[in-house]
């Protein structure tokens, strides 16, 4: 097994590396948020970049991550100003690094940013708001671009009876991502 902290060790990507990355990311997200939510979707480009420019695709994904984080921050402010609770979140991202005309991606976040049992009837409507934020962020980054194959997951440790089943479904969906898999976090922009 390759430990990335070791000096002079070649960093080769293998399916096993992707499995470890995915499991670690899911575990960290679950440990961090007892009410974990995830959106699994595919970003479709309107124009494939000539020659499959990997640098341009990565830059575009980073812009999408930043734009999404900003929109979620604004959404949280609106919720708070209207008297609803909105907890802070760190967005964790997993995505397939084989960029062509579409990119499968998963965003993990704190369900508490968009849903509070005290103020909201059901998380379904609030999850739709998060999906709308993702769609508008992608349209701004890739005019005419679409999000397709949207699936949502909620693995809440606060509901232990259903947690195992929901977490397993989330884990299995993440493990079906095509290799190589990339990882990122969206932090507040200063």
PDB file of C-alpha atoms in Angstrom:
ATOM      1  CA  UNK A   1       0.000   0.000   0.000  1.00  0.00           C
ATOM      2  CA  UNK A   2       1.294   3.448  -0.873  1.00  0.00           C
ATOM      3  CA  UNK A   3       1.194   6.069   1.862  1.00  0.00           C
ATOM      4  CA  UNK A   4       1.079   9.510   0.291  1.00  0.00           C
ATOM      5  CA  UNK A   5       3.116  10.975   3.121  1.00  0.00           C
ATOM      6  CA  UNK A   6       6.175   8.934   2.189  1.00  0.00           C
ATOM      7  CA  UNK A   7       8.830  10.857   0.270  1.00  0.00           C
ATOM      8  CA  UNK A   8      10.095   9.612  -3.094  1.00  0.00           C
ATOM      9  CA  UNK A   9       7.172   7.230  -3.439  1.00  0.00           C
ATOM     10  CA  UNK A  10       5.531   7.241  -6.865  1.00  0.00           C
ATOM     11  CA  UNK A  11       1.871   8.188  -6.666  1.00  0.00           C
ATOM     12  CA  UNK A  12       0.206   5.751  -9.005  1.00  0.00           C
ATOM     13  CA  UNK A  13      -3.566   5.562  -9.255  1.00  0.00           C
ATOM     14  CA  UNK A  14      -5.225   2.208  -8.892  1.00  0.00           C
ATOM     15  CA  UNK A  15      -8.772   1.109  -8.303  1.00  0.00           C
ATOM     16  CA  UNK A  16      -7.746   0.347  -4.720  1.00  0.00           C
ATOM     17  CA  UNK A  17      -6.565   3.945  -4.282  1.00  0.00           C
ATOM     18  CA  UNK A  18      -9.961   5.166  -5.469  1.00  0.00           C
ATOM     19  CA  UNK A  19     -11.792   2.830  -3.087  1.00  0.00           C
ATOM     20  CA  UNK A  20      -9.706   4.112  -0.164  1.00  0.00           C
ATOM     21  CA  UNK A  21     -10.295   7.737  -1.219  1.00  0.00           C
ATOM     22  CA  UNK A  22     -14.057   7.234  -1.522  1.00  0.00           C
ATOM     23  CA  UNK A  23     -14.394   5.351   1.768  1.00  0.00           C
ATOM     24  CA  UNK A  24     -12.250   7.914   3.606  1.00  0.00           C
ATOM     25  CA  UNK A  25     -14.252  10.819   2.194  1.00  0.00           C
ATOM     26  CA  UNK A  26     -17.563   9.194   3.152  1.00  0.00           C
ATOM     27  CA  UNK A  27     -16.310   8.323   6.629  1.00  0.00           C
ATOM     28  CA  UNK A  28     -15.047  11.864   7.253  1.00  0.00           C
ATOM     29  CA  UNK A  29     -18.342  13.343   6.054  1.00  0.00           C
ATOM     30  CA  UNK A  30     -20.363  10.942   8.210  1.00  0.00           C
ATOM     31  CA  UNK A  31     -18.181  11.634  11.256  1.00  0.00           C
ATOM     32  CA  UNK A  32     -18.467  15.380  10.682  1.00  0.00           C
ATOM     33  CA  UNK A  33     -22.218  15.535  10.040  1.00  0.00           C
ATOM     34  CA  UNK A  34     -24.683  13.302  11.882  1.00  0.00           C
ATOM     35  CA  UNK A  35     -27.249  14.318   9.248  1.00  0.00           C
ATOM     36  CA  UNK A  36     -25.315  13.748   6.040  1.00  0.00           C
ATOM     37  CA  UNK A  37     -26.856  14.520   2.653  1.00  0.00           C
ATOM     38  CA  UNK A  38     -25.422  13.816  -0.784  1.00  0.00           C
ATOM     39  CA  UNK A  39     -26.383  14.662  -4.327  1.00  0.00           C
ATOM     40  CA  UNK A  40     -25.081  12.375  -7.073  1.00  0.00           C
ATOM     41  CA  UNK A  41     -25.354  13.811 -10.585  1.00  0.00           C
ATOM     42  CA  UNK A  42     -23.741  14.125 -13.990  1.00  0.00           C
ATOM     43  CA  UNK A  43     -22.591  17.462 -15.384  1.00  0.00           C
ATOM     44  CA  UNK A  44     -23.098  17.699 -19.120  1.00  0.00           C
ATOM     45  CA  UNK A  45     -20.988  20.121 -21.123  1.00  0.00           C
ATOM     46  CA  UNK A  46     -22.577  21.967 -24.010  1.00  0.00           C
ATOM     47  CA  UNK A  47     -19.280  22.087 -25.883  1.00  0.00           C
ATOM     48  CA  UNK A  48     -16.606  19.440 -25.491  1.00  0.00           C
ATOM     49  CA  UNK A  49     -13.318  21.229 -25.076  1.00  0.00           C
ATOM     50  CA  UNK A  50     -11.006  20.714 -28.047  1.00  0.00           C
ATOM     51  CA  UNK A  51      -8.473  17.978 -27.458  1.00  0.00           C
ATOM     52  CA  UNK A  52     -10.061  17.154 -24.088  1.00  0.00           C
ATOM     53  CA  UNK A  53      -8.046  19.890 -22.342  1.00  0.00           C
ATOM     54  CA  UNK A  54      -7.723  18.453 -18.821  1.00  0.00           C
ATOM     55  CA  UNK A  55      -6.475  21.736 -17.329  1.00  0.00           C
ATOM     56  CA  UNK A  56      -9.461  23.658 -18.678  1.00  0.00           C
ATOM     57  CA  UNK A  57     -11.879  20.991 -17.423  1.00  0.00           C
ATOM     58  CA  UNK A  58     -10.349  21.030 -13.933  1.00  0.00           C
ATOM     59  CA  UNK A  59     -10.485  24.824 -13.795  1.00  0.00           C
ATOM     60  CA  UNK A  60     -14.128  24.725 -14.855  1.00  0.00           C
ATOM     61  CA  UNK A  61     -14.964  22.191 -12.115  1.00  0.00           C
ATOM     62  CA  UNK A  62     -13.222  24.327  -9.506  1.00  0.00           C
ATOM     63  CA  UNK A  63     -15.249  27.353 -10.673  1.00  0.00           C
ATOM     64  CA  UNK A  64     -18.385  25.230 -10.368  1.00  0.00           C
ATOM     65  CA  UNK A  65     -17.430  24.181  -6.819  1.00  0.00           C
ATOM     66  CA  UNK A  66     -16.763  27.804  -5.800  1.00  0.00           C
ATOM     67  CA  UNK A  67     -19.964  29.073  -7.430  1.00  0.00           C
ATOM     68  CA  UNK A  68     -21.999  26.349  -5.713  1.00  0.00           C
ATOM     69  CA  UNK A  69     -20.461  27.145  -2.327  1.00  0.00           C
ATOM     70  CA  UNK A  70     -21.265  30.859  -2.743  1.00  0.00           C
ATOM     71  CA  UNK A  71     -24.864  30.113  -3.701  1.00  0.00           C
ATOM     72  CA  UNK A  72     -25.334  27.779  -0.751  1.00  0.00           C
ATOM     73  CA  UNK A  73     -23.901  30.486   1.525  1.00  0.00           C
ATOM     74  CA  UNK A  74     -26.432  33.002   0.180  1.00  0.00           C
ATOM     75  CA  UNK A  75     -29.221  30.446   0.566  1.00  0.00           C
ATOM     76  CA  UNK A  76     -28.198  29.877   4.206  1.00  0.00           C
ATOM     77  CA  UNK A  77     -28.264  33.636   4.860  1.00  0.00           C
ATOM     78  CA  UNK A  78     -31.779  33.905   3.425  1.00  0.00           C
ATOM     79  CA  UNK A  79     -32.937  31.016   5.621  1.00  0.00           C
ATOM     80  CA  UNK A  80     -31.368  32.587   8.696  1.00  0.00           C
ATOM     81  CA  UNK A  81     -32.841  36.030   7.931  1.00  0.00           C
ATOM     82  CA  UNK A  82     -36.299  34.449   7.607  1.00  0.00           C
ATOM     83  CA  UNK A  83     -35.967  32.925  11.083  1.00  0.00           C
ATOM     84  CA  UNK A  84     -35.105  29.376   9.999  1.00  0.00           C
ATOM     85  CA  UNK A  85     -32.069  27.519  11.259  1.00  0.00           C
ATOM     86  CA  UNK A  86     -29.263  26.888   8.766  1.00  0.00           C
ATOM     87  CA  UNK A  87     -26.177  25.127  10.078  1.00  0.00           C
ATOM     88  CA  UNK A  88     -22.721  25.671   8.570  1.00  0.00           C
ATOM     89  CA  UNK A  89     -21.427  23.166   6.047  1.00  0.00           C
ATOM     90  CA  UNK A  90     -18.252  22.143   4.324  1.00  0.00           C
ATOM     91  CA  UNK A  91     -18.916  20.767   0.858  1.00  0.00           C
ATOM     92  CA  UNK A  92     -17.040  17.583   0.020  1.00  0.00           C
ATOM     93  CA  UNK A  93     -16.825  16.583  -3.629  1.00  0.00           C
ATOM     94  CA  UNK A  94     -16.040  13.341  -5.411  1.00  0.00           C
ATOM     95  CA  UNK A  95     -15.917  13.199  -9.193  1.00  0.00           C
ATOM     96  CA  UNK A  96     -14.777  11.059 -12.057  1.00  0.00           C
ATOM     97  CA  UNK A  97     -11.636  12.556 -13.498  1.00  0.00           C
ATOM     98  CA  UNK A  98     -12.206  11.280 -17.021  1.00  0.00           C
ATOM     99  CA  UNK A  99     -13.509  14.505 -18.545  1.00  0.00           C
ATOM    100  CA  UNK A 100     -15.083  14.268 -21.966  1.00  0.00           C
ATOM    101  CA  UNK A 101     -18.563  15.640 -22.546  1.00  0.00           C
ATOM    102  CA  UNK A 102     -19.927  14.658 -19.122  1.00  0.00           C
ATOM    103  CA  UNK A 103     -18.604  14.300 -15.575  1.00  0.00           C
ATOM    104  CA  UNK A 104     -20.219  12.266 -12.804  1.00  0.00           C
ATOM    105  CA  UNK A 105     -19.978  14.053  -9.472  1.00  0.00           C
ATOM    106  CA  UNK A 106     -21.138  13.675  -5.881  1.00  0.00           C
ATOM    107  CA  UNK A 107     -21.539  16.557  -3.416  1.00  0.00           C
ATOM    108  CA  UNK A 108     -21.667  15.682   0.302  1.00  0.00           C
ATOM    109  CA  UNK A 109     -22.960  18.254   2.773  1.00  0.00           C
ATOM    110  CA  UNK A 110     -24.672  18.880   6.096  1.00  0.00           C
ATOM    111  CA  UNK A 111     -28.432  18.372   5.711  1.00  0.00           C
ATOM    112  CA  UNK A 112     -28.804  21.009   8.442  1.00  0.00           C
ATOM    113  CA  UNK A 113     -27.805  23.743   5.997  1.00  0.00           C
ATOM    114  CA  UNK A 114     -31.129  23.376   4.174  1.00  0.00           C
ATOM    115  CA  UNK A 115     -33.423  21.514   6.573  1.00  0.00           C
ATOM    116  CA  UNK A 116     -34.371  21.832  10.224  1.00  0.00           C
ATOM    117  CA  UNK A 117     -37.091  19.600  11.709  1.00  0.00           C
ATOM    118  CA  UNK A 118     -38.162  22.558  13.878  1.00  0.00           C
ATOM    119  CA  UNK A 119     -38.895  24.853  10.921  1.00  0.00           C
ATOM    120  CA  UNK A 120     -39.419  22.679   7.847  1.00  0.00           C
ATOM    121  CA  UNK A 121     -42.105  20.087   7.145  1.00  0.00           C
ATOM    122  CA  UNK A 122     -39.923  17.742   5.093  1.00  0.00           C
ATOM    123  CA  UNK A 123     -36.364  17.736   3.739  1.00  0.00           C
ATOM    124  CA  UNK A 124     -37.657  16.945   0.236  1.00  0.00           C
ATOM    125  CA  UNK A 125     -38.574  20.528  -0.642  1.00  0.00           C
ATOM    126  CA  UNK A 126     -35.319  21.869   0.772  1.00  0.00           C
ATOM    127  CA  UNK A 127     -33.287  19.269  -1.143  1.00  0.00           C
ATOM    128  CA  UNK A 128     -35.015  20.516  -4.301  1.00  0.00           C
ATOM    129  CA  UNK A 129     -33.736  23.993  -3.446  1.00  0.00           C
ATOM    130  CA  UNK A 130     -30.183  22.584  -3.234  1.00  0.00           C
ATOM    131  CA  UNK A 131     -30.635  20.904  -6.624  1.00  0.00           C
ATOM    132  CA  UNK A 132     -31.800  24.221  -8.098  1.00  0.00           C
ATOM    133  CA  UNK A 133     -28.699  25.924  -6.687  1.00  0.00           C
ATOM    134  CA  UNK A 134     -26.469  23.307  -8.323  1.00  0.00           C
ATOM    135  CA  UNK A 135     -28.252  23.671 -11.653  1.00  0.00           C
ATOM    136  CA  UNK A 136     -27.979  27.445 -11.711  1.00  0.00           C
ATOM    137  CA  UNK A 137     -24.311  27.327 -10.666  1.00  0.00           C
ATOM    138  CA  UNK A 138     -23.519  24.936 -13.534  1.00  0.00           C
ATOM    139  CA  UNK A 139     -25.446  27.068 -16.048  1.00  0.00           C
ATOM    140  CA  UNK A 140     -23.359  30.094 -14.997  1.00  0.00           C
ATOM    141  CA  UNK A 141     -20.102  28.160 -15.373  1.00  0.00           C
ATOM    142  CA  UNK A 142     -21.148  26.266 -18.524  1.00  0.00           C
ATOM    143  CA  UNK A 143     -23.880  28.221 -20.335  1.00  0.00           C
ATOM    144  CA  UNK A 144     -26.335  25.705 -21.736  1.00  0.00           C
ATOM    145  CA  UNK A 145     -24.872  22.941 -19.574  1.00  0.00           C
ATOM    146  CA  UNK A 146     -27.197  20.551 -17.769  1.00  0.00           C
ATOM    147  CA  UNK A 147     -27.279  18.380 -14.681  1.00  0.00           C
ATOM    148  CA  UNK A 148     -28.733  14.956 -15.357  1.00  0.00           C
ATOM    149  CA  UNK A 149     -29.198  11.659 -13.527  1.00  0.00           C
ATOM    150  CA  UNK A 150     -29.758  13.382 -10.181  1.00  0.00           C
ATOM    151  CA  UNK A 151     -30.007  11.095  -7.147  1.00  0.00           C
ATOM    152  CA  UNK A 152     -30.206  12.255  -3.561  1.00  0.00           C
ATOM    153  CA  UNK A 153     -29.092  10.431  -0.426  1.00  0.00           C
ATOM    154  CA  UNK A 154     -29.639  11.123   3.252  1.00  0.00           C
ATOM    155  CA  UNK A 155     -27.753   9.109   5.852  1.00  0.00           C
ATOM    156  CA  UNK A 156     -28.784  10.408   9.251  1.00  0.00           C
ATOM    157  CA  UNK A 157     -27.122   8.936  12.321  1.00  0.00           C
ATOM    158  CA  UNK A 158     -29.927  10.610  14.281  1.00  0.00           C
ATOM    159  CA  UNK A 159     -32.210   7.915  12.793  1.00  0.00           C
ATOM    160  CA  UNK A 160     -30.253   4.740  13.671  1.00  0.00           C
ATOM    161  CA  UNK A 161     -32.866   2.286  12.391  1.00  0.00           C
ATOM    162  CA  UNK A 162     -32.554   3.524   8.787  1.00  0.00           C
ATOM    163  CA  UNK A 163     -28.971   4.802   8.876  1.00  0.00           C
ATOM    164  CA  UNK A 164     -27.241   1.546   7.883  1.00  0.00           C
ATOM    165  CA  UNK A 165     -29.436   1.001   4.836  1.00  0.00           C
ATOM    166  CA  UNK A 166     -29.151   4.620   3.643  1.00  0.00           C
ATOM    167  CA  UNK A 167     -25.398   4.793   4.245  1.00  0.00           C
ATOM    168  CA  UNK A 168     -24.889   1.517   2.338  1.00  0.00           C
ATOM    169  CA  UNK A 169     -26.804   2.907  -0.649  1.00  0.00           C
ATOM    170  CA  UNK A 170     -24.685   6.077  -0.588  1.00  0.00           C
ATOM    171  CA  UNK A 171     -21.434   4.092  -0.293  1.00  0.00           C
ATOM    172  CA  UNK A 172     -22.390   1.745  -3.137  1.00  0.00           C
ATOM    173  CA  UNK A 173     -23.267   4.679  -5.410  1.00  0.00           C
ATOM    174  CA  UNK A 174     -19.941   6.361  -4.661  1.00  0.00           C
ATOM    175  CA  UNK A 175     -17.987   3.143  -5.226  1.00  0.00           C
ATOM    176  CA  UNK A 176     -19.533   2.838  -8.703  1.00  0.00           C
ATOM    177  CA  UNK A 177     -17.692   5.956  -9.817  1.00  0.00           C
ATOM    178  CA  UNK A 178     -15.310   5.285 -12.707  1.00  0.00           C
ATOM    179  CA  UNK A 179     -11.601   5.442 -11.995  1.00  0.00           C
ATOM    180  CA  UNK A 180      -9.750   7.716 -11.524  1.00  0.00           C
ATOM    181  CA  UNK A 181     -11.736   9.558  -8.868  1.00  0.00           C
ATOM    182  CA  UNK A 182     -10.819  13.043  -7.642  1.00  0.00           C
ATOM    183  CA  UNK A 183     -11.634  14.721  -4.333  1.00  0.00           C
ATOM    184  CA  UNK A 184     -12.068  18.324  -3.245  1.00  0.00           C
ATOM    185  CA  UNK A 185     -13.477  20.487  -0.471  1.00  0.00           C
ATOM    186  CA  UNK A 186     -15.203  23.851  -0.791  1.00  0.00           C
ATOM    187  CA  UNK A 187     -14.133  26.259   1.907  1.00  0.00           C
ATOM    188  CA  UNK A 188     -15.470  29.748   2.579  1.00  0.00           C
ATOM    189  CA  UNK A 189     -14.007  32.363   0.288  1.00  0.00           C
ATOM    190  CA  UNK A 190     -12.440  35.274   2.143  1.00  0.00           C
TER     191      UNK A 190
END
